[in-house]
Short mmCIF file of C-alpha atoms and ligand atoms in Angstrom, two decimals:
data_model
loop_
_atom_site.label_atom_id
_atom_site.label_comp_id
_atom_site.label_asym_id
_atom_site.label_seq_id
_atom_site.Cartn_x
_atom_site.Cartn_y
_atom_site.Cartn_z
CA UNK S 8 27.82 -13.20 5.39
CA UNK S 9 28.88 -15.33 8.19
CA UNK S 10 28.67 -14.14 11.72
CA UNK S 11 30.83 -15.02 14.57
CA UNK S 12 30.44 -15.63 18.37
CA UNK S 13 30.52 -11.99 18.73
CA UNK S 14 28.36 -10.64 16.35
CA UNK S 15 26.46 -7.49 17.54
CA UNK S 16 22.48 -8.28 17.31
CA UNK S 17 19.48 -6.51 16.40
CA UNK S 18 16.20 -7.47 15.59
CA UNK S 19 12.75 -6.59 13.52
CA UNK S 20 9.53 -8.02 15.45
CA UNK S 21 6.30 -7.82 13.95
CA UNK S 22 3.31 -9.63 13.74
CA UNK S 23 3.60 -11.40 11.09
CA UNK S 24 7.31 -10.64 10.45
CA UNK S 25 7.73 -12.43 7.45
CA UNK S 26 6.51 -9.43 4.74
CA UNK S 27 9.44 -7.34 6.38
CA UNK S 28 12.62 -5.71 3.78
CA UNK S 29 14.27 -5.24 6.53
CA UNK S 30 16.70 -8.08 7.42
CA UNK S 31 17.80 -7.95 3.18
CA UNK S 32 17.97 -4.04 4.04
CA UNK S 33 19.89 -4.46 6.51
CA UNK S 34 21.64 -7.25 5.79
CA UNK S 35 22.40 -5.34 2.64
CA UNK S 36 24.12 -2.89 4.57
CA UNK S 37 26.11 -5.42 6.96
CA UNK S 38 27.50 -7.16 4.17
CA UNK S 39 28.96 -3.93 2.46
CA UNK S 40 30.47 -2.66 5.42
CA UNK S 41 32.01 -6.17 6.65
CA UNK S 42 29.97 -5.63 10.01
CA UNK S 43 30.13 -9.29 12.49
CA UNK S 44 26.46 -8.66 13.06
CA UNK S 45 22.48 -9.37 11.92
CA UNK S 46 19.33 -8.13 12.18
CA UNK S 47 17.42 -10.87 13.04
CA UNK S 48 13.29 -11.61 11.91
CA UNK S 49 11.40 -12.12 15.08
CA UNK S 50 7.72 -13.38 14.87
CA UNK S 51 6.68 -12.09 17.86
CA UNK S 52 2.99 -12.24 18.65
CA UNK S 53 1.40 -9.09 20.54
CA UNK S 54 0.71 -10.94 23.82
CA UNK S 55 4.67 -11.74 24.17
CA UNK S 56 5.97 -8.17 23.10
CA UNK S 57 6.18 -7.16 26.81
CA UNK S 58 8.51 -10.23 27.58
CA UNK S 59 10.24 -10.04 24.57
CA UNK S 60 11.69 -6.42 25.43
CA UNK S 61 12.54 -7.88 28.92
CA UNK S 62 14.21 -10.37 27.37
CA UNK S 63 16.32 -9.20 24.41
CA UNK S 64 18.83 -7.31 25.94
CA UNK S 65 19.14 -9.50 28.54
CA UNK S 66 20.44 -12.32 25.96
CA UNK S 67 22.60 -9.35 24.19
CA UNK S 68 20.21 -7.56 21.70
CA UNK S 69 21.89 -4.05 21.20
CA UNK S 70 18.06 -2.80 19.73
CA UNK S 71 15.61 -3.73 17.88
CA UNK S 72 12.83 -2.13 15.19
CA UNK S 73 9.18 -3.07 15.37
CA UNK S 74 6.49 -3.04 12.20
CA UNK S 75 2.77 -3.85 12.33
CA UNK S 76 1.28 -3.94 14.75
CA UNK S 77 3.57 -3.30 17.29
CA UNK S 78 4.54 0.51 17.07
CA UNK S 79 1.92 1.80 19.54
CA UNK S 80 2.07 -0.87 22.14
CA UNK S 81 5.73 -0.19 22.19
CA UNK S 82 4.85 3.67 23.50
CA UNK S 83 4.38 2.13 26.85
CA UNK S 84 6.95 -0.79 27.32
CA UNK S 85 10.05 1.29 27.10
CA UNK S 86 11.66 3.22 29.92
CA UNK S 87 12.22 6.93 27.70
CA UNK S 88 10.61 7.84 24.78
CA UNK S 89 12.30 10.66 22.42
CA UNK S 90 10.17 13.85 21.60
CA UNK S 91 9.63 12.52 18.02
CA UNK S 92 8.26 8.82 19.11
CA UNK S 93 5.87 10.92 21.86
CA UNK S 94 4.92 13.33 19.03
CA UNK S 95 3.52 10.80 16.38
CA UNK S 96 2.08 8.69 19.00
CA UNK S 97 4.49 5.76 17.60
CA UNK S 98 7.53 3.91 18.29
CA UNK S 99 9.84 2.03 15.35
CA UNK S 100 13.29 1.93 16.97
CA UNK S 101 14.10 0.79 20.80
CA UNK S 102 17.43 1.34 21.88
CA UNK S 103 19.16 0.09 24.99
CA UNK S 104 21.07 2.66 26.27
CA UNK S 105 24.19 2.12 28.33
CA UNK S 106 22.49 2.51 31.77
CA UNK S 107 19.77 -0.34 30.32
CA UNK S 108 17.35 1.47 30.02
CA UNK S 109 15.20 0.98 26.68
CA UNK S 110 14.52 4.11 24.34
CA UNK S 111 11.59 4.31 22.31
CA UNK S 112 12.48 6.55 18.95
CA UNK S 113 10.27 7.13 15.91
CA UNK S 114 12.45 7.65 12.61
CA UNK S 115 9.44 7.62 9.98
CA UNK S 116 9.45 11.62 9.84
CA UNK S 117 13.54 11.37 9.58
CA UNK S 118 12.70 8.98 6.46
CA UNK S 119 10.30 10.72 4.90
CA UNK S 120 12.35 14.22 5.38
CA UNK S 121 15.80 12.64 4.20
CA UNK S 122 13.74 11.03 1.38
CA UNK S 123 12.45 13.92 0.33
CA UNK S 124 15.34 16.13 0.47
CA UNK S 125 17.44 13.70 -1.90
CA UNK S 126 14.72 13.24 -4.44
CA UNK S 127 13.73 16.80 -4.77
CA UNK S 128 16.55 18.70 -3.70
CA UNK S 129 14.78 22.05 -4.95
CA UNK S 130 12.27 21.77 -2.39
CA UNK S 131 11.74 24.92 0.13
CA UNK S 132 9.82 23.99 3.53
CA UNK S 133 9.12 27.97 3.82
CA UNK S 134 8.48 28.74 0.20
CA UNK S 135 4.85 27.29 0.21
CA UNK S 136 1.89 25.43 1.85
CA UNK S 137 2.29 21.50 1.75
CA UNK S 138 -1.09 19.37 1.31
CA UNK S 139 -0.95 16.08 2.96
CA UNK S 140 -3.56 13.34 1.79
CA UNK S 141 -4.68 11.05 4.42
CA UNK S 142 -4.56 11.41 8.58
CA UNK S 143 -3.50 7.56 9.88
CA UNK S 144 -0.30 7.22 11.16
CA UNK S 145 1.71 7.68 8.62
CA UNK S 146 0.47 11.16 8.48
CA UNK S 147 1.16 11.87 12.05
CA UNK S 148 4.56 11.52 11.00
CA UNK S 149 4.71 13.26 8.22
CA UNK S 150 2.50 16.36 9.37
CA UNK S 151 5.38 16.21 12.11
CA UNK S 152 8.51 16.33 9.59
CA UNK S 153 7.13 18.88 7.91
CA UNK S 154 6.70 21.18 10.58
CA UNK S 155 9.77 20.83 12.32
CA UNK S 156 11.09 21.50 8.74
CA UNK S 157 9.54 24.60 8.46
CA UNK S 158 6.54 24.47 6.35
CA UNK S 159 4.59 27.28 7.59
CA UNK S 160 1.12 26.03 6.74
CA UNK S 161 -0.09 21.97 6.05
CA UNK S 162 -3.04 21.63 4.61
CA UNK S 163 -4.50 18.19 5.75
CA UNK S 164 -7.17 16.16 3.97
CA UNK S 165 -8.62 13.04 5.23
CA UNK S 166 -11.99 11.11 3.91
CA UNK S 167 -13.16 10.89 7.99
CA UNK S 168 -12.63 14.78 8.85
CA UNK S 169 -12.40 14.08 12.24
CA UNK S 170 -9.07 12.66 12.25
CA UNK S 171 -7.85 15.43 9.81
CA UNK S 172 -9.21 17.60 12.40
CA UNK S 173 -6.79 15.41 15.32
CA UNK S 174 -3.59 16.33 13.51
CA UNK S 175 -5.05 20.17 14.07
CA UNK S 176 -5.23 19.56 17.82
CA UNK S 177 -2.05 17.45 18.27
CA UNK S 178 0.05 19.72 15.89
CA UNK S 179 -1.49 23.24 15.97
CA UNK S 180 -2.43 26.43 13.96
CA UNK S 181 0.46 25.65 11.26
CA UNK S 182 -1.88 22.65 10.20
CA UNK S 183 -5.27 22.90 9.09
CA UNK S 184 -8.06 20.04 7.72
CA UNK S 185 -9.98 20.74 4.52
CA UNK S 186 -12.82 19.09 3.67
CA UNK S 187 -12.33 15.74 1.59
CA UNK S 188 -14.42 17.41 -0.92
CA UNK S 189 -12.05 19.99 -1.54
CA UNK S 190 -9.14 18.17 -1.33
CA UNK S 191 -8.52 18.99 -5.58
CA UNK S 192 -8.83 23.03 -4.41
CA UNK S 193 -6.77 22.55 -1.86
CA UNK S 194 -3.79 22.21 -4.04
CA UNK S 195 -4.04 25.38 -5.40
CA UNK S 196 -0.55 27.31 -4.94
CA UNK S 197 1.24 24.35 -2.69
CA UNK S 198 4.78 23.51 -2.93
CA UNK S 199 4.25 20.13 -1.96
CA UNK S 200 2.06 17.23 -2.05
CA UNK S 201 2.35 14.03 -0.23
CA UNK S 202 0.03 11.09 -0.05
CA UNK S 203 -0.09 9.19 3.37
CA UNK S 204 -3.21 6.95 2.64
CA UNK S 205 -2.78 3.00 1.24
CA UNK S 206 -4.71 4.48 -2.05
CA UNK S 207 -2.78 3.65 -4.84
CA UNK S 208 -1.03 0.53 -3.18
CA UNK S 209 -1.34 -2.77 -5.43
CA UNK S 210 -4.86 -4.14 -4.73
CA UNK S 211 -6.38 -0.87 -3.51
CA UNK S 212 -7.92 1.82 -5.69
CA UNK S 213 -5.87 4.75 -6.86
CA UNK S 214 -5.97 8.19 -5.38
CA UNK S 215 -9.03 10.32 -6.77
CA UNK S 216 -7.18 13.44 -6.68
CA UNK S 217 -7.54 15.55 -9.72
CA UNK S 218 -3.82 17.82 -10.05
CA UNK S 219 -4.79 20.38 -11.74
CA UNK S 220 -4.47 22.97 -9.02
CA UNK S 221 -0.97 22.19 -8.30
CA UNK S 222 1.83 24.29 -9.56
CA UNK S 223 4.17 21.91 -12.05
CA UNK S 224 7.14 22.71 -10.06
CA UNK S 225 5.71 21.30 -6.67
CA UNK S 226 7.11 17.48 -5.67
CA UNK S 227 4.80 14.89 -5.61
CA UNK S 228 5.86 12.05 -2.76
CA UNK S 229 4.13 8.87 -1.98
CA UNK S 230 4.14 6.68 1.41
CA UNK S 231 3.14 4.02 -1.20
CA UNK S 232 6.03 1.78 -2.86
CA UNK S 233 4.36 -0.90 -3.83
CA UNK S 234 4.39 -0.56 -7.36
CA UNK S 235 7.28 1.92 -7.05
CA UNK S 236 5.10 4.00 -9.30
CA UNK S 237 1.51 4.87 -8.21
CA UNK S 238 -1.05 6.24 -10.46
CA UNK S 239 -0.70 9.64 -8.32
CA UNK S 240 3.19 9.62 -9.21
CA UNK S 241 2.84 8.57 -12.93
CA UNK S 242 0.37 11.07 -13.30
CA UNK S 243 2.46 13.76 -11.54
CA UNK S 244 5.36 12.85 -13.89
CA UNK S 245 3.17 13.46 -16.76
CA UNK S 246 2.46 17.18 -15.68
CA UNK S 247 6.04 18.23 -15.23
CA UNK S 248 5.87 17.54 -11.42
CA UNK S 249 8.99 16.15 -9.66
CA UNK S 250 8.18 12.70 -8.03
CA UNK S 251 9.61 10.93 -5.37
CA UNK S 252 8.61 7.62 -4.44
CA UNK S 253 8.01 5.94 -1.42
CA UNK S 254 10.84 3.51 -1.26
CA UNK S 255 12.87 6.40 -0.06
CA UNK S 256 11.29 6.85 3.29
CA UNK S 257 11.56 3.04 4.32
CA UNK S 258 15.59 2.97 3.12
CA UNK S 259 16.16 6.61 5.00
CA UNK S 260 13.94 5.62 7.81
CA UNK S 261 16.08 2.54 8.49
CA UNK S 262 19.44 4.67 8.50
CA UNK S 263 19.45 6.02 12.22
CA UNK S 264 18.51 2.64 13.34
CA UNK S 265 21.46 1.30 11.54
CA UNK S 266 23.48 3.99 13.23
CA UNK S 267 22.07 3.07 16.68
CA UNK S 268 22.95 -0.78 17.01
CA UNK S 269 26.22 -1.11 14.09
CA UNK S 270 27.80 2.62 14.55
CA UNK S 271 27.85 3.54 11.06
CA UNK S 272 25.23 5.68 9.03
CA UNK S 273 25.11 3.66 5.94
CA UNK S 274 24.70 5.45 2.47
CA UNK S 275 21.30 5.53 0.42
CA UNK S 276 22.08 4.62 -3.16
CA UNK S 277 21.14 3.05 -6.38
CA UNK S 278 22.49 -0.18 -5.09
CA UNK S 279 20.28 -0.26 -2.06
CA UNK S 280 17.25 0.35 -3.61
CA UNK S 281 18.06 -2.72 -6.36
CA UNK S 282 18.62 -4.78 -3.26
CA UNK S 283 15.90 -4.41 -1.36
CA UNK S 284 13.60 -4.31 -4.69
CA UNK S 285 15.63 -7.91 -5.66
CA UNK S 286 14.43 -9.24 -1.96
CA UNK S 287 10.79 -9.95 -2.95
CA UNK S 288 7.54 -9.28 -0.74
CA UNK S 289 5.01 -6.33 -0.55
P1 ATR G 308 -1.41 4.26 8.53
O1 ATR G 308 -1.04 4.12 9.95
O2 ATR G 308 -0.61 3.36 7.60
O3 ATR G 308 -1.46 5.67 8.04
P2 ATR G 308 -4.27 4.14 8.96
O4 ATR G 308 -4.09 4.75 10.29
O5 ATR G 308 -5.19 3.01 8.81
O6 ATR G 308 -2.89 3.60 8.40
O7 ATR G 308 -4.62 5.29 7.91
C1 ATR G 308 -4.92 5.03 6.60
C2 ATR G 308 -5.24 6.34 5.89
O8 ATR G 308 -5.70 6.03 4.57
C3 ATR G 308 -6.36 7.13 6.55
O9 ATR G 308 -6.14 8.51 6.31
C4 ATR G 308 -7.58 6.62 5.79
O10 ATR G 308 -8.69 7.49 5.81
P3 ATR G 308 -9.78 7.36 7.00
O11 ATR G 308 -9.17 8.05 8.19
O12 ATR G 308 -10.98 8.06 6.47
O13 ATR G 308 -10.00 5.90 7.22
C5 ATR G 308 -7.03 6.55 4.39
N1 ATR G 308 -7.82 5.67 3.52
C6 ATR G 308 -7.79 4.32 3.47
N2 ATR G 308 -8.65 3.87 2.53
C7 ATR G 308 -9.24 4.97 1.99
C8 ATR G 308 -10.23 5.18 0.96
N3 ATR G 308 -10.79 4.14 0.30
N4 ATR G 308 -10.57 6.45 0.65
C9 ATR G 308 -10.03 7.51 1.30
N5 ATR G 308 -9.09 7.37 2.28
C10 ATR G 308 -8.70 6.13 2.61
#
């Protein structure tokens, strides 16, 4: 769509920026709600970040997002950081506020939640234990959600039990790491399992994760969207399972960032998703 003179700005800088859904994602969005604004692609290379938020609001930039491998950096260039961002130890969202100052916000576990919720609407946070594959960053995030949701115990598997073991520190007793070796057992009577690792991804092995533990009812989510369908999801679909994939967490994530910079929360649907599939890249 074409902008004007007065078109409200945001911005996505990574490093490289290029791999990014976003700008279709959001442009997506823009063009349905007949918004005068963009979200502009910014190839910003690490070394400049810390000029670059100087600079943007300066020259009108209501916010911006940030992907690889910007999101920790970020922690300590902004002037407030929410309790969520300080949490996971990550920042996607930067928002100038109206005193100028820049806000540092994390919206993954607000993705993955709101994903989540709409795919399996039948899912209880207090009903039963959730087993999270995988302790990276994406975990931190989710291990976060889940709590704040409720889920009374998270079981936490990682193949370096150390970092499982990191989440137990940073999150407490609700959350617990068990052993990589067990990780099969550890499904036994869970109401929820959600892989956080790149296994599965195109060009990576799949998840060795035998289901058999898991009670058919319990969703099965993946971080992973490229293919749409992992061999953990297709394999959970075969057992009765319900799946939701990880496409869901990037569209939701994006939502509140939407909100931030155009004043609108735009709507997850059936057309989005075709949209951003349509728009090519990883
Ligand atoms: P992100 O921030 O995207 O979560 P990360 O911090 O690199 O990325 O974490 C990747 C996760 O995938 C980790 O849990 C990692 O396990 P390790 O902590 O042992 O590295 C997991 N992972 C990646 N490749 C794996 C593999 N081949 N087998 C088991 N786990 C793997």
């Amino acid at each position: 769509m074409t902008i004007t003179g007065a078109a409200r700005l945001a911005a996505i800088l990574g490093w490289p920026v290029g791999h990014s859904r976003s700008p279709q994602l959001h442009g997506y969005w823009l063009d349905r709600l007949g918004i005068d604004g963009a979200v502009l692609p910014l190839a910003v290379r690490p070394e400049d970040l810390a000029e670059t938020f100087r600079l943007l609001p300066r020259i009108g930039f209501t916010g911006w997002c940030l992907t690889i491998p910007h999101k920790q950096v970020a922690l300590g260039l902004v002037h407030r950081l929410t309790q969520t961002a300080r949490a996971i130890g990550s920042v996607n969202h930067v928002a100038v506020a109206e005193d100028g100052a820049l806000v540092g916000n994390n919206t993954d576990a607000f993705g993955f939640l709101a994903s989540l919720r709409a795919g399996a609407p039948s899912w209880d946070p207090a009903a039963a234990p959730a087993v999270v594959i995988g302790a990276g960053g994406a975990a931190r995030a989710v291990v976060w959600a889940l709590r704040d949701a409720g889920v009374r115990e998270i079981r936490v598997t990682n193949r370096t039990p150390a970092r499982a073991e990191g989440l137990v520190t940073a999150f407490g007793p609700s959350v617990s790491a068990i052993g990589w070796q067990d990780r099969a057992a550890a499904l036994g009577g869970a109401g929820l399992l959600v892989n956080t690792t790149s296994l599965g991804m195109t060009g990576q092995p799949p998840l060795d994760l035998d289901l058999g533990a898991l009670p058919p009812w319990a969703p099965v989510t993946d971080i992973v969207y490229s293919p749409l369908e992992t061999a953990l999801l297709a394999a959970a679909r075969a057992r009765g399972n319900p799946v939701v994939d990880g496409l869901g967490m990037l569209l939701h994530q994006a939502r509140p960032l939407f909100e931030s910079w155009f004043g609108i929360d735009p709507v997850v649907d059936d057309a989005v998703r075709a949209a951003v599939l349509g728009s090519g890249g990883p």
